[in-house]
Coordinates of C-alpha atoms in Angstrom, one line a residue:
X1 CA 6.8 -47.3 -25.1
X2 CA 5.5 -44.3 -27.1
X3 CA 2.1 -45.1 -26.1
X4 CA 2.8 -45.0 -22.4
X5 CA 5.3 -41.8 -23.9
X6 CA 1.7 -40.3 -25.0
X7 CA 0.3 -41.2 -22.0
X8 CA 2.5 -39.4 -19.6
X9 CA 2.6 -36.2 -21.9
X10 CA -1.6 -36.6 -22.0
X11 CA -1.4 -36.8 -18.0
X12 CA 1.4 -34.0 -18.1
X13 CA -0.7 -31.8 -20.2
X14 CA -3.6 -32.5 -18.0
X15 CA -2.3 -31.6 -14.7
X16 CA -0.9 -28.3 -16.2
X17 CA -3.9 -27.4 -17.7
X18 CA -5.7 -28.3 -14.3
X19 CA -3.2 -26.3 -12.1
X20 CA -3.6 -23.4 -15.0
X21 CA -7.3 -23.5 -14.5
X22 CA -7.0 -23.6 -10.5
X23 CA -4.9 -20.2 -10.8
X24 CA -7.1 -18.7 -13.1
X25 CA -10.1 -19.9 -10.6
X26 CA -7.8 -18.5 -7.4
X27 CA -7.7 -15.2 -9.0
X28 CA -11.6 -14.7 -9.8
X29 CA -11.3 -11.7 -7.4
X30 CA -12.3 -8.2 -7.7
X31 CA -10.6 -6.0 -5.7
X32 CA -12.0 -3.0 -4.1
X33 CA -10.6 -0.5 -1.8
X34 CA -12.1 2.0 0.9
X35 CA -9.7 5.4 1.8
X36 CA -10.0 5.9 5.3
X37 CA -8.2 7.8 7.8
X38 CA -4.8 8.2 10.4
X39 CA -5.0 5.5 12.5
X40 CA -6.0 7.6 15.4
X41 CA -9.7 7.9 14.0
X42 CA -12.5 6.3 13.5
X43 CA -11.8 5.7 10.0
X44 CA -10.0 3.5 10.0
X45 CA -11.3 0.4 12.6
X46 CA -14.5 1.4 11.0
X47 CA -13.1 0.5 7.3
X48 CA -10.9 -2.1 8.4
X49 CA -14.4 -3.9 9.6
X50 CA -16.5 -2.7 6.7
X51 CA -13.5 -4.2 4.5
X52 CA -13.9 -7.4 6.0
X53 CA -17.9 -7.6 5.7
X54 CA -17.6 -6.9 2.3
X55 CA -15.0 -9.7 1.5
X56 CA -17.3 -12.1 3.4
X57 CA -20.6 -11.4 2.0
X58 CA -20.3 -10.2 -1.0
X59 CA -19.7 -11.4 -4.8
X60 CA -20.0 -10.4 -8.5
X61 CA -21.3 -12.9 -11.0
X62 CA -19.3 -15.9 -8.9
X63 CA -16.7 -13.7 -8.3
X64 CA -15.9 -12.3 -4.7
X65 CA -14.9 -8.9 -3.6
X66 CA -11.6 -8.7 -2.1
X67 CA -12.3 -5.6 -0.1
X68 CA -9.1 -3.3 1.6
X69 CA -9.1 -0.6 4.4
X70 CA -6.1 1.8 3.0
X71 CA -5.1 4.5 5.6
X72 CA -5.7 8.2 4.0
X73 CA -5.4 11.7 5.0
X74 CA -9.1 12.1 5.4
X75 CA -12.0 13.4 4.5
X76 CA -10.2 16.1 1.3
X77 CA -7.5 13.7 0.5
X78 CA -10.2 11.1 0.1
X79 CA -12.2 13.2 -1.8
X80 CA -9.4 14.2 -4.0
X81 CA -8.9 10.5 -4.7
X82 CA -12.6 9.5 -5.6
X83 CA -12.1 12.5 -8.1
X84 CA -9.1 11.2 -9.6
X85 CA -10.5 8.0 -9.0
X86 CA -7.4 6.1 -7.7
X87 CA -9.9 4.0 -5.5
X88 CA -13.0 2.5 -5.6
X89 CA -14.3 4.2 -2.5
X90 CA -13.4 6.2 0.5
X91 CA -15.0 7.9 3.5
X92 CA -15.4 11.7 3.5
X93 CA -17.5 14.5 5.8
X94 CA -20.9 15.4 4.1
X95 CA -19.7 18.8 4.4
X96 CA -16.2 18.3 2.4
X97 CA -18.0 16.0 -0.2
X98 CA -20.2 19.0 -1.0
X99 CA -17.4 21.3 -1.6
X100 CA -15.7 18.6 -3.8
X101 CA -18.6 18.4 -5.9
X102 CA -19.9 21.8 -6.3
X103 CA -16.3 23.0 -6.5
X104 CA -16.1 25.9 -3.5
X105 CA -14.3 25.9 -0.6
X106 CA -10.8 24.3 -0.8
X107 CA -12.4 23.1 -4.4
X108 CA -12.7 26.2 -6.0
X109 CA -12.4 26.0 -9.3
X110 CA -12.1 22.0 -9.3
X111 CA -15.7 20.5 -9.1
X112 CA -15.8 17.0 -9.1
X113 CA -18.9 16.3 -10.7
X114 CA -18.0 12.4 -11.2
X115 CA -18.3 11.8 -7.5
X116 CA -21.1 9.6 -6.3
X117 CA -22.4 8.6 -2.9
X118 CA -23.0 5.2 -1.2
X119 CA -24.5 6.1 1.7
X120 CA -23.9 8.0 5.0
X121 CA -22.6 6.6 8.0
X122 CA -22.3 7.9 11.2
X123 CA -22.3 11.6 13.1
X124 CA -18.6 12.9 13.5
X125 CA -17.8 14.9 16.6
X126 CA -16.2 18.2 16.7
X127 CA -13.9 17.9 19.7
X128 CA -11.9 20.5 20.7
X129 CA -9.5 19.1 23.1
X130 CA -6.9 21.5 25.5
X131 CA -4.5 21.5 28.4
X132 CA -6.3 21.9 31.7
X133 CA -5.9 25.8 31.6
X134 CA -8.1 26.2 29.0
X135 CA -11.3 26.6 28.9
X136 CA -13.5 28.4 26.3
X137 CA -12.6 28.7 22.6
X138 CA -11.6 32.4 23.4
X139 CA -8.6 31.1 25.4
X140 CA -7.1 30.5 22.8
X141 CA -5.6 33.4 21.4
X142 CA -1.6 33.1 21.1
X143 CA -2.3 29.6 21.9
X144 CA -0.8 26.7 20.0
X145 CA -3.4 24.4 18.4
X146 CA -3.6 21.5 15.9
X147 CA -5.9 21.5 13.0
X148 CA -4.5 18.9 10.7
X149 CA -2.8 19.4 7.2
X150 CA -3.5 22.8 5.2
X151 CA -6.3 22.4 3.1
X152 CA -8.0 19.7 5.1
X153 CA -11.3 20.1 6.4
X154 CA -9.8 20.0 10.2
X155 CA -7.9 22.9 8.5
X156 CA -11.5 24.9 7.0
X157 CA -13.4 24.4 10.2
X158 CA -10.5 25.8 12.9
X159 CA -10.5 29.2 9.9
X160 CA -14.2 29.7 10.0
X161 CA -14.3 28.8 13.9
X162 CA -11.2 31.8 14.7
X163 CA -13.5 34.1 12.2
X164 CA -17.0 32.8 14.3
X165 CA -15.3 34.3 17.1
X166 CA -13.9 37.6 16.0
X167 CA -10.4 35.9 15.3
X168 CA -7.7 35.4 12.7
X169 CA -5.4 32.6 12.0
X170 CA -2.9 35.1 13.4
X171 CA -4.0 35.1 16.8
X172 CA -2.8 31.5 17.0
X173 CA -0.1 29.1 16.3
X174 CA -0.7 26.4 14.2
X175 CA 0.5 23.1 14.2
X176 CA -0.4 20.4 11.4
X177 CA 0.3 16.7 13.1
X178 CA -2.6 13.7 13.2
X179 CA -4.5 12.9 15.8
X180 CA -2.0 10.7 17.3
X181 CA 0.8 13.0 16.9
X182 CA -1.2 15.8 18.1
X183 CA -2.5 13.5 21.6
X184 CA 1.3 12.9 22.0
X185 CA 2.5 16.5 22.1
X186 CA -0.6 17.6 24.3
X187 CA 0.3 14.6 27.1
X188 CA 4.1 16.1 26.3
X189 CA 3.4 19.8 27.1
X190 CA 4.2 20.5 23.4
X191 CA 0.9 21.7 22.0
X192 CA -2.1 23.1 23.9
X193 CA -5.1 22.7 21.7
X194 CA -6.0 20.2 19.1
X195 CA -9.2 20.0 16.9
X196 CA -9.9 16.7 16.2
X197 CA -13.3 15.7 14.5
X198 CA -14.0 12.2 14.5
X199 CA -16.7 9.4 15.8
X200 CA -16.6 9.3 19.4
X201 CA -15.1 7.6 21.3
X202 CA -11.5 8.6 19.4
X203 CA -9.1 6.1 20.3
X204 CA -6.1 8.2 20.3
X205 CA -8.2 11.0 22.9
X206 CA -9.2 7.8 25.1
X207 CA -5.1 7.0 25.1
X208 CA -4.3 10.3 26.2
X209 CA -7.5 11.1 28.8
X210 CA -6.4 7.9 30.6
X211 CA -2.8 9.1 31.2
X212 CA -3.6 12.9 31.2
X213 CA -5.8 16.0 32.2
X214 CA -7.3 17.9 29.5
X215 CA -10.8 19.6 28.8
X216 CA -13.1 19.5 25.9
X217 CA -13.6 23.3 24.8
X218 CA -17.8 23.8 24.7
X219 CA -18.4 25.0 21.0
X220 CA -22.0 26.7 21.3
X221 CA -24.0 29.8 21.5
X222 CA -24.0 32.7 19.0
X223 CA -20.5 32.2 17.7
X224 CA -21.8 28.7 16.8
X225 CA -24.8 30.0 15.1
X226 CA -23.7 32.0 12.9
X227 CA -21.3 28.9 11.5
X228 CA -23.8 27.2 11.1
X229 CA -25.4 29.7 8.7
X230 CA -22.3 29.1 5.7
X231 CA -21.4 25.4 7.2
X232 CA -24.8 23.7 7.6
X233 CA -23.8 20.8 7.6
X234 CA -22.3 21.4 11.4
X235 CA -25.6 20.0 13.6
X236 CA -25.3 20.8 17.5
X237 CA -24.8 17.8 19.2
X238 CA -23.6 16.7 22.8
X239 CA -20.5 14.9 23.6
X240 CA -21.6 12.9 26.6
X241 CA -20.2 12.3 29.8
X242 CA -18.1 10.2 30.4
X243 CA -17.3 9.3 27.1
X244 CA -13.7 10.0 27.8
X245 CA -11.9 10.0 31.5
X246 CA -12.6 12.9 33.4
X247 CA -15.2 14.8 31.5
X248 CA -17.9 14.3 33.9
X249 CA -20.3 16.8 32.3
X250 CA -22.1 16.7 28.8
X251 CA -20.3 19.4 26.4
X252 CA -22.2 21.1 23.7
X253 CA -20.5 20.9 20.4
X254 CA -21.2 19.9 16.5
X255 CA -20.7 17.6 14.9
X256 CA -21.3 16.5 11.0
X257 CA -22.7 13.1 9.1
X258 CA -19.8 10.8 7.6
X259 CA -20.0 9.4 4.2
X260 CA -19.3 6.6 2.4
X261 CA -18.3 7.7 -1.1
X262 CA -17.3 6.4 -4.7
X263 CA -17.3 7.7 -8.3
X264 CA -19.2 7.5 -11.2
X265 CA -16.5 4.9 -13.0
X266 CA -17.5 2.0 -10.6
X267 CA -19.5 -0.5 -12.2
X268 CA -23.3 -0.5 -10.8
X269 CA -23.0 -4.4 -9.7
X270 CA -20.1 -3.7 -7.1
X271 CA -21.8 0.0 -6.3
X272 CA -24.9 -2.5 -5.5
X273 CA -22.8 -5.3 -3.6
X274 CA -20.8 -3.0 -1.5
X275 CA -24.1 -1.0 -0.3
X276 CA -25.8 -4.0 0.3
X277 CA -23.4 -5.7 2.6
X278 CA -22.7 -2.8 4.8
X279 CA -26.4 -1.8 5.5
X280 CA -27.4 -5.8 5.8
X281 CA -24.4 -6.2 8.5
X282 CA -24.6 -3.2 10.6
X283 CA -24.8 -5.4 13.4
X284 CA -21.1 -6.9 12.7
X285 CA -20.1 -3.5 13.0
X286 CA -21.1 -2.2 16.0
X287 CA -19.4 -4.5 17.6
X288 CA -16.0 -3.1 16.5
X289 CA -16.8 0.9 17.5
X290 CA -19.4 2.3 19.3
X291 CA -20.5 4.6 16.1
X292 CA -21.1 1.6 14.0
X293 CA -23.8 1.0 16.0
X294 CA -25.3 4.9 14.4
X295 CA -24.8 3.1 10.9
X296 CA -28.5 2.4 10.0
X297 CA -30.1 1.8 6.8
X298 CA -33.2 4.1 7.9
X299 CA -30.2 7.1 8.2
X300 CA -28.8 5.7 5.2
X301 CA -29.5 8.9 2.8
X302 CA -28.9 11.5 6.0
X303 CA -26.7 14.5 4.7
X304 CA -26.2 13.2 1.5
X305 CA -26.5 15.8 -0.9
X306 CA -24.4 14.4 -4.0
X307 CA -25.7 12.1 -6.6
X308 CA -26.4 8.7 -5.5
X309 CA -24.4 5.8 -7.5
X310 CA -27.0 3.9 -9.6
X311 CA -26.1 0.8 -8.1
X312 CA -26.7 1.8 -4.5
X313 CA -29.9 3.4 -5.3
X314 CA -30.9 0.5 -6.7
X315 CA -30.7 -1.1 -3.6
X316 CA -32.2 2.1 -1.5
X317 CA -35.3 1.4 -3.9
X318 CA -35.8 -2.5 -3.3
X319 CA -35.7 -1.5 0.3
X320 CA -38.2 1.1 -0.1
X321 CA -35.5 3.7 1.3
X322 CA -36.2 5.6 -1.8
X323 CA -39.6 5.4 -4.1

């Protein structure tokens, strides 16, 4: 009796140990997360796909990467959290990563020297979308328009567009909502401009072109040119036809490289990992956007003018990216 006693408590003490070791085995995860944007972007299907390449093909010593797409405030909220470093990585605008780093613009005064880049991504579009009555940038003086939260870059770019073209934020009205919001009140009559820079196709802009009339507002010529001389990271660019419904001509705009971004406290193996599997699944992610298929590794180090993270050079140099 007290050896079949022993032999139950043995079994017991095996099957706890067992079920122990199973949970210790189910939680060999490491987690990583990528910032993104509204949900109105390109952000955030982007990330949400990138997420979910990373979770399938990559792993740390045995262990996988449990990768998440977390919505964000874009490209200055993002970099504010890489600088923090509340999360692994995020996706930010070559332009506002600069700033962050070298502490100017919104940054003044708070250089975030620890932030690292990954690798760059895709061209974002400057699209300057407005009711049907409107149709050059000058138009809108006393106008209402949309350029995202204060101290965004949305918010940098629509000041040094108004002063481009012999304007002040007082000659318009601003108004702060997302892309989404901002669509909304334009297909409501509530707002007349929004700036929204994003990949192209934007799925909130193809929402509201198939339900409403608007224009995209050309942004070209001198004014242009002389942005481009303090912000030149802004490359002109073309916003085809047809890439939304009833814009039946190609509009000259600008538009500047994305950037996937971390910090210098990642670990080089997961900086390594995470590079690796986007760049050798670009494929997988051009079939979830049409700008995934602009994600190449030959592009990879296009705009990028932070420090690269060890671990993600080390990758640029076994593909001979980098010497």
């Amino acid at each position: 009796m007290k050896i079949m006693k022993l032999k139950t408590v043995l079994l017991t003490a095996a099957l706890s140990a067992g079920l122990v070791a199973g949970a210790v085995q189910a939680q060999e995860r490491v987690f990583f997360g990528i910032a993104t944007g509204g949900t109105g972007g390109t952000y955030y299907p982007l990330g949400g796909m990138l997420a979910q390449v990373i979770s399938n093909n990559a792993d740390i010593e045995g262990k996988k990467l449990s990768a998440t797409a977390e919505t964000g405030n874009a490209s200055v909220a993002n970099a504010s959290l890489l600088g923090r470093e509340s999360i692994e990585s995020a996706f930010v605008a070559a332009d506002i990563l600069d700033a962050a780093y070298k502490g100017r613009n919104q940054f003044e005064g708070k250089a975030m020297k620890n932030l690292r880049a990954l690798g760059a991504l895709y061209p974002e579009t400057v699209q300057l979308i407005a009711q049907e009555g409107i149709t050059s940038f000058n138009d809108l003086e006393g106008k209402t328009i949309s350029s995202g939260s204060p101290g965004s870059g949305q918010w940098q770019l629509l000041g040094d567009l108004l002063a481009a073209h012999g304007m002040s934020r007082d000659s318009v009205t601003e108004d702060y909502s997302s892309f989404s919001q901002s669509a909304e009140k334009i297909k409501d009559g509530n707002l007349d401009a929004s700036l929204i820079t994003a990949g192209s196709p934007t799925s909130s802009l193809v929402e509201l072109t198939n339900s409403h009339t608007v224009n995209v507002i050309p942004l070209s010529g001198a004014p242009i040119k002389e942005l481009q001389k303090t912000q030149p990271y802004y490359a002109s660019t073309i916003l085809p036809a047809g890439t939304y419904k009833g814009i039946d001509k190609d509009v000259e705009t600008i538009a500047v490289r994305a950037i996937w971004a971390t910090h210098s406290g990642l670990s080089d193996e997961i900086a390594y990992a995470v590079t690796k599997a986007l760049y050798e699944n670009t494929e997988t992610l051009g079939k979830v956007h049409v700008k995934g298929k602009e994600i190449t590794l030959e592009r990879a180090l296009e705009s990028v003018s932070i420090p690269l993270h060890p671990g993600a050079e080390r990758y640029y140099r076994e593909k001979g990216i980098i010497d």
